[in-house]
Amino acid sequence: MKGGKSKSDAKSAKLSVNKKSTTKAGKKSGKAAKDPNKPKRPASAFFVFMEEFREQYKKEHPKNKSVAAVGKAGGDKWKSLSEAEKRPYVDKAEKRKVEYEKNMKAYNKRQAEGPQEDEEESEKSVSEVNDEEEDDDEGSGDEDDE
């Protein structure tokens, strides 16, 4: 059929949407909470380049508000650079990577020694649970508004 969908196509499209939404929900619930103390991964050479390029691009094109335009222009410029021109950015990225690896070793060492901190957090959780139980015992709930 030209230009139209059959009923079976519509049903399969609906089924595929439902399948995707259930798998996404399953993935989100399975993830562990992120540790805010964990070091962030270092930027690649391209992203180091983009930090500098964004500033230059904004100066040259002050009226441009499009993030996509900046990204596209930066990607084109990066592709046109020779290996020698990329070298300073690659070096900066390597320095950041070494620093990150050092921080990760320290972080992992703290995590290995961490049962003391975990016990403190669990005590905190117990006190919070006890506070909630006390609030439930009072029953009125008016004190929460104060």
XYZ file of C-alpha atoms in Angstrom:
146
model
C 0.000 0.000 0.000
C 1.290 3.424 -0.856
C 1.400 6.052 1.863
C -0.477 4.119 4.525
C 0.175 1.629 7.267
C -1.676 -1.579 7.723
C -3.232 -2.491 11.053
C -0.536 -5.059 11.719
C 2.186 -2.404 11.286
C 0.489 -0.148 13.827
C 0.201 -3.001 16.342
C 3.854 -3.987 16.018
C 4.922 -0.345 16.414
C 2.913 -0.072 19.625
C 4.397 -3.293 20.929
C 7.946 -2.176 20.230
C 7.362 1.090 22.088
C 6.020 -0.772 25.095
C 8.982 -3.146 25.064
C 11.464 -0.260 24.999
C 9.822 1.550 27.888
C 9.841 -1.556 30.089
C 13.506 -2.256 29.424
C 14.476 1.342 30.204
C 12.640 1.217 33.509
C 14.391 -2.046 34.341
C 17.814 -0.559 33.666
C 17.237 2.527 35.783
C 16.078 0.590 38.816
C 19.064 -1.769 38.565
C 21.708 0.965 38.729
C 23.486 1.709 41.959
C 23.578 5.269 43.244
C 26.599 7.277 42.123
C 29.211 8.165 44.702
C 29.706 11.952 44.717
C 33.253 11.503 46.052
C 34.379 9.403 43.092
C 36.763 11.315 40.780
C 35.374 12.307 37.404
C 36.919 10.767 34.306
C 39.322 13.051 32.454
C 38.406 14.804 29.228
C 39.738 13.396 25.969
C 42.049 15.452 23.746
C 39.045 16.539 21.668
C 37.189 17.876 24.691
C 40.310 19.687 25.899
C 40.428 21.280 22.436
C 36.713 22.135 22.618
C 37.144 24.014 25.917
C 39.472 26.437 24.164
C 37.561 26.451 20.863
C 34.246 27.365 22.528
C 35.734 30.554 23.955
C 37.181 31.577 20.571
C 33.945 30.758 18.749
C 31.853 32.802 21.178
C 34.122 35.817 20.660
C 33.912 35.528 16.876
C 30.157 34.769 16.826
C 28.609 36.540 19.852
C 25.030 36.314 18.523
C 25.136 32.551 17.951
C 23.255 30.716 20.726
C 23.249 27.271 19.096
C 25.221 24.607 20.973
C 24.979 22.343 17.930
C 26.610 24.954 15.687
C 29.545 25.316 18.078
C 29.929 21.536 18.292
C 29.782 21.080 14.547
C 32.299 23.861 13.898
C 34.587 22.424 16.601
C 34.374 18.929 15.127
C 35.191 20.209 11.643
C 38.140 22.212 12.967
C 39.435 19.193 14.953
C 39.286 16.985 11.858
C 41.241 19.542 9.871
C 44.070 19.772 12.436
C 47.278 17.866 11.800
C 48.806 15.534 14.393
C 51.341 18.227 15.290
C 48.560 20.747 15.893
C 46.671 18.242 18.049
C 49.765 17.415 20.131
C 49.269 20.112 22.856
C 45.718 18.929 23.471
C 46.779 15.278 23.555
C 49.491 16.175 26.092
C 47.017 18.035 28.318
C 44.637 15.080 28.129
C 47.452 12.692 29.106
C 48.335 14.868 32.123
C 44.697 14.858 33.203
C 44.557 11.089 32.746
C 47.619 10.563 34.961
C 46.085 12.826 37.615
C 42.786 10.923 37.367
C 44.535 7.563 37.773
C 46.329 8.867 40.861
C 43.036 10.117 42.306
C 41.319 6.815 41.501
C 44.025 4.838 43.325
C 43.530 7.041 46.380
C 39.738 6.734 46.053
C 39.896 2.931 45.756
C 42.213 2.774 48.751
C 39.718 4.815 50.794
C 36.916 2.526 49.604
C 38.892 -0.544 50.722
C 39.440 1.032 54.148
C 35.880 2.351 54.159
C 33.969 0.032 56.553
C 34.441 2.630 59.309
C 32.691 5.273 57.193
C 29.961 2.823 56.159
C 29.164 2.105 59.805
C 28.760 5.833 60.462
C 26.394 6.137 57.514
C 24.376 3.156 58.688
C 24.052 4.715 62.164
C 22.806 7.868 60.480
C 20.234 5.844 58.598
C 19.071 4.204 61.810
C 18.590 7.579 63.498
C 16.641 8.863 60.513
C 14.433 5.784 60.623
C 13.916 6.318 64.357
C 12.935 9.951 63.725
C 10.360 8.835 61.194
C 8.941 6.290 63.643
C 8.636 8.994 66.327
C 6.773 11.234 63.868
C 4.380 8.395 63.083
C 3.744 7.792 66.803
C 2.709 11.418 67.339
C 0.032 11.026 64.711
C -1.016 14.667 64.190
C 1.760 15.641 61.778
C 1.246 19.344 62.622
C 4.760 19.635 64.019
C 6.274 18.915 60.581
C 4.915 22.258 59.303
C 6.908 24.300 61.839
